[in-house]
mmCIF file of C-alpha atoms and ligand atoms in Angstrom:
data_model
loop_
_atom_site.group_PDB
_atom_site.id
_atom_site.type_symbol
_atom_site.label_atom_id
_atom_site.label_comp_id
_atom_site.label_asym_id
_atom_site.label_seq_id
_atom_site.Cartn_x
_atom_site.Cartn_y
_atom_site.Cartn_z
ATOM 1 C CA MET I 19 -0.015 -0.017 -0.016
ATOM 2 C CA PRO I 20 1.548 3.501 -0.966
ATOM 3 C CA ALA I 21 1.542 6.328 1.373
ATOM 4 C CA MET I 22 -1.772 7.095 3.052
ATOM 5 C CA ASP I 23 -3.653 10.358 2.310
ATOM 6 C CA TRP I 24 -6.249 12.107 4.379
ATOM 7 C CA THR I 25 -9.086 10.054 2.840
ATOM 8 C CA ASP I 26 -7.355 6.835 3.638
ATOM 9 C CA PHE I 27 -6.995 8.033 7.181
ATOM 10 C CA CYS I 28 -10.474 8.936 7.498
ATOM 11 C CA VAL I 29 -11.502 5.408 6.391
ATOM 12 C CA ALA I 30 -9.048 3.743 8.711
ATOM 13 C CA LEU I 31 -10.156 5.739 11.642
ATOM 14 C CA GLN I 32 -13.781 5.103 11.509
ATOM 15 C CA GLY I 33 -14.817 3.930 14.855
ATOM 16 C CA GLU I 34 -11.568 4.831 16.655
ATOM 17 C CA ARG I 35 -11.518 7.154 19.426
ATOM 18 C CA LEU I 36 -9.660 10.447 19.023
ATOM 19 C CA PRO I 37 -6.942 11.492 19.731
ATOM 20 C CA ALA I 38 -5.285 8.384 18.354
ATOM 21 C CA ALA I 39 -1.700 7.478 17.459
ATOM 22 C CA LEU I 40 -1.271 5.403 14.241
ATOM 23 C CA VAL I 41 1.536 3.426 12.769
ATOM 24 C CA ASP I 42 1.434 2.486 9.099
ATOM 25 C CA LEU I 43 3.020 -0.914 9.193
ATOM 26 C CA ASP I 44 3.417 -1.103 5.377
ATOM 27 C CA ALA I 45 5.538 2.060 5.662
ATOM 28 C CA LEU I 46 7.416 0.680 8.718
ATOM 29 C CA ASP I 47 8.343 -2.469 6.789
ATOM 30 C CA ARG I 48 9.756 -0.472 3.892
ATOM 31 C CA ASN I 49 11.796 1.710 6.207
ATOM 32 C CA VAL I 50 13.229 -1.605 7.962
ATOM 33 C CA ASP I 51 14.003 -2.776 4.593
ATOM 34 C CA ARG I 52 15.777 0.347 3.585
ATOM 35 C CA LEU I 53 17.892 0.423 6.629
ATOM 36 C CA LYS I 54 18.719 -3.197 6.305
ATOM 37 C CA ASP I 55 19.804 -2.567 2.655
ATOM 38 C CA ARG I 56 22.390 0.018 3.979
ATOM 39 C CA LEU I 57 24.245 -2.561 5.998
ATOM 40 C CA THR I 58 27.526 -3.667 4.489
ATOM 41 C CA GLY I 59 30.462 -6.030 5.345
ATOM 42 C CA GLY I 60 28.460 -8.303 7.691
ATOM 43 C CA LYS I 61 27.598 -5.508 10.074
ATOM 44 C CA THR I 62 24.466 -5.865 12.217
ATOM 45 C CA LEU I 63 21.907 -3.229 13.370
ATOM 46 C CA ARG I 64 21.032 -2.573 16.861
ATOM 47 C CA ILE I 65 17.644 -0.946 17.487
ATOM 48 C CA ALA I 66 17.584 2.116 19.636
ATOM 49 C CA SER I 67 14.521 1.339 21.707
ATOM 50 C CA LYS I 68 14.116 4.860 22.888
ATOM 51 C CA SER I 69 13.131 5.744 19.389
ATOM 52 C CA VAL I 70 10.309 3.012 19.310
ATOM 53 C CA ARG I 71 9.048 2.564 22.968
ATOM 54 C CA HIS I 72 6.581 -0.018 21.887
ATOM 55 C CA VAL I 73 7.200 -3.832 22.469
ATOM 56 C CA GLY I 74 4.975 -5.016 19.613
ATOM 57 C CA LEU I 75 6.849 -2.829 17.156
ATOM 58 C CA LEU I 76 10.283 -3.864 18.477
ATOM 59 C CA ARG I 77 9.261 -7.350 17.871
ATOM 60 C CA ARG I 78 7.951 -6.680 14.400
ATOM 61 C CA ILE I 79 11.110 -4.611 13.504
ATOM 62 C CA LEU I 80 13.448 -7.513 14.732
ATOM 63 C CA ALA I 81 11.511 -10.097 13.020
ATOM 64 C CA ARG I 82 11.512 -8.226 9.606
ATOM 65 C CA GLY I 83 15.338 -7.304 10.033
ATOM 66 C CA GLY I 84 16.169 -11.106 10.429
ATOM 67 C CA PRO I 85 19.583 -12.204 11.497
ATOM 68 C CA SER I 86 21.213 -8.778 10.570
ATOM 69 C CA PHE I 87 19.278 -7.019 13.252
ATOM 70 C CA GLN I 88 20.836 -7.988 16.604
ATOM 71 C CA GLY I 89 19.865 -6.620 19.981
ATOM 72 C CA LEU I 90 18.491 -3.506 21.484
ATOM 73 C CA MET I 91 20.206 -0.327 22.723
ATOM 74 C CA CYS I 92 18.272 0.535 25.782
ATOM 75 C CA TYR I 93 18.095 3.932 27.451
ATOM 76 C CA CYS I 94 18.295 2.885 31.069
ATOM 77 C CA VAL I 95 18.672 -0.282 33.045
ATOM 78 C CA ASP I 96 15.133 -0.388 34.231
ATOM 79 C CA GLU I 97 14.060 -0.457 30.594
ATOM 80 C CA ALA I 98 16.478 -3.315 29.892
ATOM 81 C CA VAL I 99 15.071 -5.341 32.837
ATOM 82 C CA ALA I 100 11.468 -4.586 31.615
ATOM 83 C CA LEU I 101 12.373 -5.735 27.969
ATOM 84 C CA ALA I 102 14.094 -8.802 29.226
ATOM 85 C CA GLY I 103 10.931 -9.777 30.959
ATOM 86 C CA GLU I 104 9.297 -9.574 27.564
ATOM 87 C CA GLY I 105 11.778 -12.047 26.216
ATOM 88 C CA PHE I 106 14.372 -9.644 24.506
ATOM 89 C CA ASP I 107 18.047 -10.379 24.809
ATOM 90 C CA ASP I 108 21.335 -8.686 23.916
ATOM 91 C CA LEU I 109 20.618 -5.573 25.622
ATOM 92 C CA LEU I 110 23.085 -2.706 25.652
ATOM 93 C CA VAL I 111 22.283 0.075 28.129
ATOM 94 C CA ALA I 112 23.959 3.062 26.289
ATOM 95 C CA TYR I 113 23.669 5.595 29.137
ATOM 96 C CA PRO I 114 25.651 5.191 32.207
ATOM 97 C CA THR I 115 24.431 4.984 35.853
ATOM 98 C CA VAL I 116 26.051 4.433 39.266
ATOM 99 C CA GLN I 117 22.848 3.642 41.121
ATOM 100 C CA ALA I 118 23.400 0.273 42.831
ATOM 101 C CA ILE I 119 19.725 -0.533 42.814
ATOM 102 C CA ALA I 120 19.602 -0.279 38.953
ATOM 103 C CA LEU I 121 22.928 -2.031 38.357
ATOM 104 C CA ASP I 122 21.785 -4.885 40.636
ATOM 105 C CA GLY I 123 18.911 -5.318 38.119
ATOM 106 C CA LEU I 124 21.384 -5.728 35.247
ATOM 107 C CA ALA I 125 23.540 -7.969 37.221
ATOM 108 C CA GLY I 126 20.436 -10.078 37.980
ATOM 109 C CA LEU I 127 19.950 -10.415 34.180
ATOM 110 C CA ALA I 128 23.516 -11.387 33.664
ATOM 111 C CA ALA I 129 23.148 -13.922 36.484
ATOM 112 C CA SER I 130 20.108 -15.517 34.783
ATOM 113 C CA GLY I 131 22.096 -15.952 31.456
ATOM 114 C CA ARG I 132 21.038 -12.851 29.581
ATOM 115 C CA THR I 133 23.523 -10.967 27.221
ATOM 116 C CA VAL I 134 23.560 -7.410 28.766
ATOM 117 C CA SER I 135 26.136 -4.577 28.800
ATOM 118 C CA VAL I 136 26.335 -0.994 29.908
ATOM 119 C CA VAL I 137 28.236 2.012 28.770
ATOM 120 C CA VAL I 138 30.899 3.416 31.056
ATOM 121 C CA ASP I 139 33.097 6.473 30.707
ATOM 122 C CA CYS I 140 34.735 7.133 34.099
ATOM 123 C CA ALA I 141 36.056 5.324 37.159
ATOM 124 C CA ALA I 142 32.983 5.900 39.215
ATOM 125 C CA HIS I 143 30.919 3.980 36.529
ATOM 126 C CA VAL I 144 33.406 1.169 36.597
ATOM 127 C CA GLU I 145 33.531 0.856 40.423
ATOM 128 C CA ALA I 146 29.757 0.729 40.622
ATOM 129 C CA LEU I 147 29.516 -1.871 37.678
ATOM 130 C CA GLY I 148 32.069 -3.953 39.356
ATOM 131 C CA ALA I 149 30.451 -3.687 42.845
ATOM 132 C CA ALA I 150 27.093 -4.909 41.368
ATOM 133 C CA GLY I 151 28.789 -7.668 39.584
ATOM 134 C CA ARG I 152 30.423 -8.919 42.630
ATOM 135 C CA ARG I 153 27.190 -8.775 44.580
ATOM 136 C CA ALA I 154 25.603 -11.012 41.980
ATOM 137 C CA GLY I 155 28.612 -13.192 41.574
ATOM 138 C CA VAL I 156 29.117 -12.343 37.806
ATOM 139 C CA SER I 157 31.279 -10.264 35.664
ATOM 140 C CA LEU I 158 29.407 -7.477 33.969
ATOM 141 C CA ALA I 159 30.165 -6.283 30.551
ATOM 142 C CA ALA I 160 31.314 -2.725 30.136
ATOM 143 C CA VAL I 161 31.279 -0.747 26.803
ATOM 144 C CA LEU I 162 33.561 2.218 26.718
ATOM 145 C CA GLU I 163 31.995 5.294 25.144
ATOM 146 C CA LEU I 164 34.346 7.343 23.075
ATOM 147 C CA ASP I 165 33.498 10.997 22.352
ATOM 148 C CA VAL I 166 33.888 11.628 18.531
ATOM 149 C CA SER I 167 32.665 15.182 18.671
ATOM 150 C CA TYR I 168 34.273 17.478 16.203
ATOM 151 C CA ARG I 169 36.866 19.692 18.107
ATOM 152 C CA PRO I 170 38.734 21.947 15.711
ATOM 153 C CA LEU I 171 41.020 24.770 16.834
ATOM 154 C CA GLY I 172 42.961 22.442 19.126
ATOM 155 C CA GLY I 173 39.770 21.492 20.967
ATOM 156 C CA ARG I 174 38.713 25.001 21.696
ATOM 157 C CA ALA I 175 35.452 24.539 19.541
ATOM 158 C CA HIS I 176 33.237 21.703 20.283
ATOM 159 C CA LEU I 177 30.481 20.388 17.863
ATOM 160 C CA GLY I 178 28.877 17.399 19.240
ATOM 161 C CA VAL I 179 27.082 16.204 22.446
ATOM 162 C CA ARG I 180 28.420 16.577 25.941
ATOM 163 C CA ARG I 181 28.628 12.954 27.177
ATOM 164 C CA SER I 182 31.854 11.138 27.539
ATOM 165 C CA PRO I 183 35.159 12.595 28.498
ATOM 166 C CA LEU I 184 37.063 9.829 26.686
ATOM 167 C CA ARG I 185 38.418 11.548 23.553
ATOM 168 C CA SER I 186 41.510 9.508 22.640
ATOM 169 C CA ALA I 187 43.245 6.161 22.421
ATOM 170 C CA THR I 188 45.141 7.172 25.545
ATOM 171 C CA ASP I 189 41.981 7.938 27.521
ATOM 172 C CA CYS I 190 40.282 4.671 26.412
ATOM 173 C CA ILE I 191 43.241 2.585 27.329
ATOM 174 C CA ALA I 192 43.582 4.070 30.783
ATOM 175 C CA LEU I 193 39.843 3.139 31.448
ATOM 176 C CA ALA I 194 40.170 -0.287 29.888
ATOM 177 C CA ARG I 195 43.102 -0.995 32.303
ATOM 178 C CA LEU I 196 41.130 0.147 35.122
ATOM 179 C CA VAL I 197 38.379 -2.178 34.223
ATOM 180 C CA ALA I 198 40.768 -4.946 34.144
ATOM 181 C CA ARG I 199 41.703 -4.283 37.753
ATOM 182 C CA VAL I 200 38.157 -4.321 39.044
ATOM 183 C CA PRO I 201 36.762 -7.603 39.848
ATOM 184 C CA GLY I 202 33.110 -7.921 38.661
ATOM 185 C CA ALA I 203 33.444 -6.137 35.332
ATOM 186 C CA HIS I 204 35.307 -6.676 32.106
ATOM 187 C CA VAL I 205 35.467 -4.586 28.782
ATOM 188 C CA ALA I 206 33.203 -6.008 26.036
ATOM 189 C CA GLY I 207 33.221 -3.281 23.306
ATOM 190 C CA LEU I 208 33.440 0.336 22.291
ATOM 191 C CA MET I 209 30.647 2.768 21.461
ATOM 192 C CA ALA I 210 31.232 5.945 19.616
ATOM 193 C CA TYR I 211 28.089 7.743 18.302
ATOM 194 C CA GLU I 212 28.670 10.601 16.021
ATOM 195 C CA ALA I 213 25.501 12.609 17.263
ATOM 196 C CA HIS I 214 26.926 15.818 15.612
ATOM 197 C CA ILE I 215 26.420 14.077 12.262
ATOM 198 C CA ALA I 216 23.498 11.690 12.807
ATOM 199 C CA GLY I 217 21.487 14.325 14.664
ATOM 200 C CA LEU I 218 22.025 17.260 12.437
ATOM 201 C CA PRO I 219 19.329 17.652 9.841
ATOM 202 C CA ASP I 220 20.931 19.344 6.794
ATOM 203 C CA ARG I 221 17.894 20.198 4.784
ATOM 204 C CA ASN I 222 15.956 21.895 7.643
ATOM 205 C CA PRO I 223 13.205 24.199 6.158
ATOM 206 C CA PHE I 224 13.118 25.926 9.660
ATOM 207 C CA SER I 225 16.531 27.293 9.341
ATOM 208 C CA PRO I 226 17.427 26.867 5.594
ATOM 209 C CA ARG I 227 20.255 29.436 5.620
ATOM 210 C CA MET I 228 22.256 27.145 8.073
ATOM 211 C CA ASN I 229 21.958 24.089 5.754
ATOM 212 C CA PRO I 230 24.973 24.633 3.569
ATOM 213 C CA VAL I 231 26.958 25.200 6.757
ATOM 214 C CA ARG I 232 25.699 21.998 8.307
ATOM 215 C CA ARG I 233 26.586 19.994 5.126
ATOM 216 C CA ALA I 234 30.071 21.447 5.044
ATOM 217 C CA LEU I 235 30.641 20.571 8.763
ATOM 218 C CA LYS I 236 29.272 17.095 8.165
ATOM 219 C CA ARG I 237 31.714 16.653 5.261
ATOM 220 C CA ARG I 238 34.652 17.801 7.488
ATOM 221 C CA ALA I 239 33.533 16.009 10.575
ATOM 222 C CA MET I 240 32.791 12.390 9.280
ATOM 223 C CA PRO I 241 36.365 11.479 8.127
ATOM 224 C CA ALA I 242 37.605 12.782 11.455
ATOM 225 C CA VAL I 243 35.030 10.273 13.318
ATOM 226 C CA ALA I 244 36.309 7.367 11.099
ATOM 227 C CA ARG I 245 39.821 8.179 11.776
ATOM 228 C CA LEU I 246 39.492 8.286 15.525
ATOM 229 C CA ARG I 247 37.313 5.225 15.752
ATOM 230 C CA GLY I 248 39.991 3.334 13.743
ATOM 231 C CA GLU I 249 42.935 4.665 15.878
ATOM 232 C CA VAL I 250 41.186 3.862 19.154
ATOM 233 C CA VAL I 251 40.132 0.319 18.246
ATOM 234 C CA ALA I 252 43.541 -0.439 16.962
ATOM 235 C CA ALA I 253 45.177 0.936 20.082
ATOM 236 C CA LEU I 254 42.844 -0.964 22.399
ATOM 237 C CA ARG I 255 43.360 -4.224 20.614
ATOM 238 C CA ALA I 256 47.242 -3.585 20.675
ATOM 239 C CA ASP I 257 46.869 -3.199 24.412
ATOM 240 C CA GLY I 258 45.192 -6.705 24.683
ATOM 241 C CA VAL I 259 41.624 -5.395 25.088
ATOM 242 C CA ARG I 260 39.069 -7.847 23.635
ATOM 243 C CA LEU I 261 36.507 -5.805 21.771
ATOM 244 C CA ASP I 262 33.430 -8.126 20.858
ATOM 245 C CA ARG I 263 31.756 -5.153 19.382
ATOM 246 C CA VAL I 264 32.332 -1.692 17.975
ATOM 247 C CA ASN I 265 29.129 0.356 17.866
ATOM 248 C CA GLY I 266 28.474 3.526 15.971
ATOM 249 C CA GLY I 267 25.919 5.474 13.976
ATOM 250 C CA GLY I 268 22.280 6.471 14.277
ATOM 251 C CA THR I 269 19.581 6.823 11.615
ATOM 252 C CA GLY I 270 20.996 10.115 10.426
ATOM 253 C CA SER I 271 24.451 8.475 9.699
ATOM 254 C CA VAL I 272 24.051 4.869 9.074
ATOM 255 C CA HIS I 273 24.997 5.101 5.539
ATOM 256 C CA HIS I 274 28.379 6.615 6.385
ATOM 257 C CA THR I 275 29.134 4.500 9.555
ATOM 258 C CA THR I 276 28.304 1.185 7.869
ATOM 259 C CA ARG I 277 31.340 1.691 5.445
ATOM 260 C CA GLU I 278 33.906 1.901 8.261
ATOM 261 C CA GLU I 279 35.702 -1.419 8.613
ATOM 262 C CA VAL I 280 36.218 -1.268 12.434
ATOM 263 C CA VAL I 281 32.591 -0.894 13.126
ATOM 264 C CA THR I 282 30.883 -4.168 13.838
ATOM 265 C CA GLU I 283 27.313 -2.865 14.400
ATOM 266 C CA VAL I 284 25.447 0.336 13.738
ATOM 267 C CA THR I 285 22.440 1.626 15.774
ATOM 268 C CA ALA I 286 19.215 2.963 14.390
ATOM 269 C CA GLY I 287 15.797 3.672 15.884
ATOM 270 C CA SER I 288 14.161 6.786 14.553
ATOM 271 C CA GLY I 289 14.365 5.780 10.986
ATOM 272 C CA PHE I 290 11.877 3.043 11.523
ATOM 273 C CA LEU I 291 8.962 5.318 12.262
ATOM 274 C CA CYS I 292 10.507 8.359 10.528
ATOM 275 C CA PRO I 293 9.259 11.360 12.461
ATOM 276 C CA HIS I 294 9.272 14.640 10.642
ATOM 277 C CA LEU I 295 12.800 15.763 11.820
ATOM 278 C CA PHE I 296 14.135 12.823 9.697
ATOM 279 C CA ASP I 297 12.676 14.431 6.579
ATOM 280 C CA TYR I 298 15.220 17.115 6.811
ATOM 281 C CA TYR I 299 18.280 14.990 5.717
ATOM 282 C CA ALA I 300 19.642 15.263 2.359
ATOM 283 C CA ASP I 301 20.358 11.544 1.850
ATOM 284 C CA LEU I 302 18.137 9.274 3.982
ATOM 285 C CA GLY I 303 15.129 8.335 1.800
ATOM 286 C CA LEU I 304 12.717 7.099 4.533
ATOM 287 C CA GLU I 305 9.008 7.607 4.809
ATOM 288 C CA PRO I 306 6.590 8.691 7.467
ATOM 289 C CA ALA I 307 5.203 5.610 9.404
ATOM 290 C CA ALA I 308 3.875 7.230 12.631
ATOM 291 C CA PHE I 309 1.205 9.692 12.953
ATOM 292 C CA PHE I 310 -1.507 10.967 15.524
ATOM 293 C CA ALA I 311 -4.962 12.084 14.657
ATOM 294 C CA LEU I 312 -6.793 14.851 16.583
ATOM 295 C CA GLU I 313 -10.535 15.718 16.438
ATOM 296 C CA VAL I 314 -11.642 18.938 14.953
ATOM 297 C CA CYS I 315 -13.775 20.038 17.911
ATOM 298 C CA ARG I 316 -14.715 23.612 16.922
ATOM 299 C CA ALA I 317 -14.377 26.268 14.391
ATOM 300 C CA SER I 318 -14.056 29.932 15.687
ATOM 301 C CA ASP I 319 -13.760 31.849 12.420
ATOM 302 C CA PRO I 320 -14.040 30.882 8.714
ATOM 303 C CA GLY I 321 -10.717 29.599 7.524
ATOM 304 C CA TYR I 322 -9.892 28.175 10.978
ATOM 305 C CA VAL I 323 -10.509 24.814 12.879
ATOM 306 C CA THR I 324 -9.505 23.985 16.423
ATOM 307 C CA CYS I 325 -8.559 20.472 17.352
ATOM 308 C CA ALA I 326 -8.516 18.740 20.777
ATOM 309 C CA GLY I 327 -5.071 18.077 22.059
ATOM 310 C CA GLY I 328 -1.883 18.286 20.275
ATOM 311 C CA GLY I 329 0.813 19.951 22.383
ATOM 312 C CA TYR I 330 3.220 17.125 22.012
ATOM 313 C CA VAL I 331 6.357 19.165 21.705
ATOM 314 C CA ALA I 332 9.615 17.287 21.351
ATOM 315 C CA SER I 333 12.760 17.475 23.419
ATOM 316 C CA GLY I 334 16.026 18.953 22.370
ATOM 317 C CA GLU I 335 16.995 22.477 21.328
ATOM 318 C CA PRO I 336 13.691 24.398 21.564
ATOM 319 C CA GLY I 337 12.275 25.635 18.234
ATOM 320 C CA TRP I 338 9.444 25.271 15.760
ATOM 321 C CA ASP I 339 11.052 22.141 14.240
ATOM 322 C CA ARG I 340 10.344 20.369 17.647
ATOM 323 C CA VAL I 341 6.601 20.934 17.234
ATOM 324 C CA PRO I 342 4.407 18.287 15.329
ATOM 325 C CA ILE I 343 3.522 18.993 11.926
ATOM 326 C CA PRO I 344 -0.073 19.069 10.496
ATOM 327 C CA TYR I 345 0.231 16.402 7.782
ATOM 328 C CA ALA I 346 -3.133 15.726 6.288
ATOM 329 C CA PRO I 347 -5.159 17.205 4.781
ATOM 330 C CA PRO I 348 -2.174 19.216 3.277
ATOM 331 C CA GLY I 349 -1.838 22.943 3.705
ATOM 332 C CA LEU I 350 -2.920 23.369 7.327
ATOM 333 C CA ARG I 351 -0.767 25.888 9.432
ATOM 334 C CA TYR I 352 -0.428 26.692 13.153
ATOM 335 C CA VAL I 353 -1.589 30.010 14.547
ATOM 336 C CA PRO I 354 1.821 31.364 15.669
ATOM 337 C CA MET I 355 0.638 32.927 19.029
ATOM 338 C CA GLU I 356 -0.829 29.513 20.114
ATOM 339 C CA GLY I 357 1.208 26.799 18.460
ATOM 340 C CA ALA I 358 0.351 23.299 19.491
ATOM 341 C CA GLY I 359 -1.656 23.812 22.669
ATOM 342 C CA GLU I 360 -1.932 22.040 25.918
ATOM 343 C CA VAL I 361 -5.592 20.889 25.310
ATOM 344 C CA GLN I 362 -6.551 22.664 22.047
ATOM 345 C CA THR I 363 -4.656 23.380 18.840
ATOM 346 C CA PRO I 364 -6.083 25.972 16.362
ATOM 347 C CA LEU I 365 -5.068 25.585 12.665
ATOM 348 C CA ARG I 366 -5.489 27.839 9.741
ATOM 349 C CA LEU I 367 -6.931 26.204 6.635
ATOM 350 C CA ARG I 368 -5.460 26.591 3.195
ATOM 351 C CA ALA I 369 -7.627 28.695 0.820
ATOM 352 C CA GLY I 370 -9.062 26.101 -1.680
ATOM 353 C CA GLY I 371 -7.907 23.250 0.439
ATOM 354 C CA GLN I 372 -9.767 20.410 1.974
ATOM 355 C CA PRO I 373 -12.674 21.826 4.022
ATOM 356 C CA LEU I 374 -12.878 20.399 7.535
ATOM 357 C CA ALA I 375 -16.084 20.014 9.682
ATOM 358 C CA VAL I 376 -16.468 19.490 13.381
ATOM 359 C CA GLY I 377 -15.684 15.775 14.072
ATOM 360 C CA ASP I 378 -13.260 15.402 11.201
ATOM 361 C CA PRO I 379 -9.706 14.077 12.079
ATOM 362 C CA VAL I 380 -6.538 15.992 11.387
ATOM 363 C CA ILE I 381 -3.418 13.904 10.931
ATOM 364 C CA PHE I 382 -0.002 15.097 12.445
ATOM 365 C CA ARG I 383 3.468 13.856 12.723
ATOM 366 C CA HIS I 384 5.606 14.084 15.769
ATOM 367 C CA ALA I 385 9.083 15.622 15.562
ATOM 368 C CA LYS I 386 10.666 12.645 17.290
ATOM 369 C CA ALA I 387 9.998 8.813 17.003
ATOM 370 C CA GLY I 388 9.943 7.679 20.727
ATOM 371 C CA GLU I 389 8.119 10.459 22.559
ATOM 372 C CA LEU I 390 4.817 9.889 20.809
ATOM 373 C CA ALA I 391 4.659 6.613 22.975
ATOM 374 C CA GLU I 392 4.776 8.684 26.159
ATOM 375 C CA ARG I 393 1.708 10.542 25.040
ATOM 376 C CA PHE I 394 -0.386 7.742 23.909
ATOM 377 C CA ALA I 395 -1.327 4.564 25.723
ATOM 378 C CA ARG I 396 -1.751 2.563 22.508
ATOM 379 C CA TYR I 397 -0.945 2.619 18.888
ATOM 380 C CA VAL I 398 -3.504 1.726 16.340
ATOM 381 C CA LEU I 399 -1.541 -0.441 13.672
ATOM 382 C CA LEU I 400 -2.607 -0.246 10.194
ATOM 383 C CA ARG I 401 -1.909 -2.545 7.365
ATOM 384 C CA GLY I 402 -3.165 -1.955 3.770
ATOM 385 C CA GLY I 403 -4.931 0.957 5.108
ATOM 386 C CA ALA I 404 -7.031 -0.934 7.706
ATOM 387 C CA VAL I 405 -6.675 -1.588 11.371
ATOM 388 C CA GLU I 406 -4.597 -4.766 11.932
ATOM 389 C CA GLY I 407 -4.383 -4.386 15.828
ATOM 390 C CA VAL I 408 -4.191 -2.095 18.698
ATOM 391 C CA GLU I 409 -1.225 -2.537 21.117
ATOM 392 C CA PRO I 410 0.005 -0.777 24.205
ATOM 393 C CA THR I 411 2.966 1.576 24.031
ATOM 394 C CA TYR I 412 5.367 1.856 26.966
ATOM 395 C CA ARG I 413 2.967 4.356 28.536
ATOM 396 C CA GLY I 414 0.149 1.920 28.098
ATOM 397 C CA ARG I 415 2.138 -0.810 29.885
ATOM 398 C CA GLY I 416 2.672 1.551 32.795
ATOM 399 C CA TRP I 417 6.276 1.915 31.709
ATOM 400 C CA CYS I 418 7.832 5.188 32.516
ATOM 401 C CA PHE I 419 11.648 5.127 32.898
ATOM 402 C CA LEU I 420 13.087 8.641 32.382
HETATM 403 C C1 PLP A 10 24.203 6.199 21.694
HETATM 404 C C2 PLP A 10 23.275 6.568 20.583
HETATM 405 N N1 PLP A 10 23.333 5.759 19.505
HETATM 406 C C3 PLP A 10 22.470 6.003 18.489
HETATM 407 C C4 PLP A 10 21.440 6.906 18.524
HETATM 408 C C5 PLP A 10 20.536 6.992 17.384
HETATM 409 O O1 PLP A 10 19.249 6.848 17.418
HETATM 410 P P1 PLP A 10 18.275 7.065 16.259
HETATM 411 O O2 PLP A 10 18.502 6.187 15.255
HETATM 412 O O3 PLP A 10 16.969 7.025 16.834
HETATM 413 O O4 PLP A 10 18.558 8.609 15.893
HETATM 414 C C6 PLP A 10 21.277 7.634 19.624
HETATM 415 C C7 PLP A 10 20.285 8.659 19.697
HETATM 416 O O5 PLP A 10 20.222 9.615 20.409
HETATM 417 C C8 PLP A 10 22.157 7.452 20.782
HETATM 418 O O6 PLP A 10 22.124 8.195 21.825
#
């Protein structure tokens, strides 16, 4: 089934209560296939669960991806524990913690034979991990996170996220040696996420003048990432560190990262549902698969309608690109002074566009992939334009981790 239009959504939504969140499973499948096709050289793909937050969809993506999709990248230990309870395995917790109560959960999974690992970047992380491993009588797998931000001018400029202080082979070797001295922990891999490339839309209609600058920065930054990853992996191996996996990439950079020889697996999550922020990359070629529908509940003036709900603004640097976009019917615009409202969202209709009456649905797309699941308790899953099922999101399961 090709991309759904407003009439298709109206048919599919008959009998559904609004607001409703929708996933077009046909589009999701095509996105899975596209991302799978980008894998080269035997690399596998790890799903960033934060960008899905829906057990049923995680299962579907893994099944469709087949053997080249391996494991989940979790956003906290409690999520990993919950997902293990649903039967998932090979869980990498990509954001560190020193909370004993959380790490004990991870150690419990390891003790029960699950494959789990957690990112570390400093001595405190390693000490806490080792202590949890010793309490459970296991050795816990640590994945070192290398910061690959672009730092020209001798490090005085910083383009990238502020996460790990490990910036060189020397830094990584020092931490790996510390792990080797701590009973209850061992090094299992390296993660180096090029957020400044993967998370930088370079065809952004909300700030078009910056797009050429962003593209130029990416062109300069990507070879530097590849060089640093290569150097650090070689140095760690030369120092006797066993790296079972080298993880890199995100939806916005998979096509680059997958070409690097030292990388064994790439991560992607957002690309499966393709929220609107992922329209603004020059070279991704994904299609929208997640939507939400609001009810037109009133019309204050000719040329305007007001929808119930809608204020689902995404995290990150604040701006209009974080606000959901009205998607169908085409041509609807926000009223700038109100934007997407807490309980009501007014929209301006396009002259000559689809007329809307009270009771009609308006279809939107969220800016980000996972956060929609924090707003809706269930996703209505569409196949061939009809409802195939309705399944709970993390929120619907009562899961609330961060
Ligand atoms: C460590 C890490 N890897 C990969 C990703 C990419 O995720 P996505 O494909 O959803 O953009 C992220 C996203 O923030 C991340 O933090």
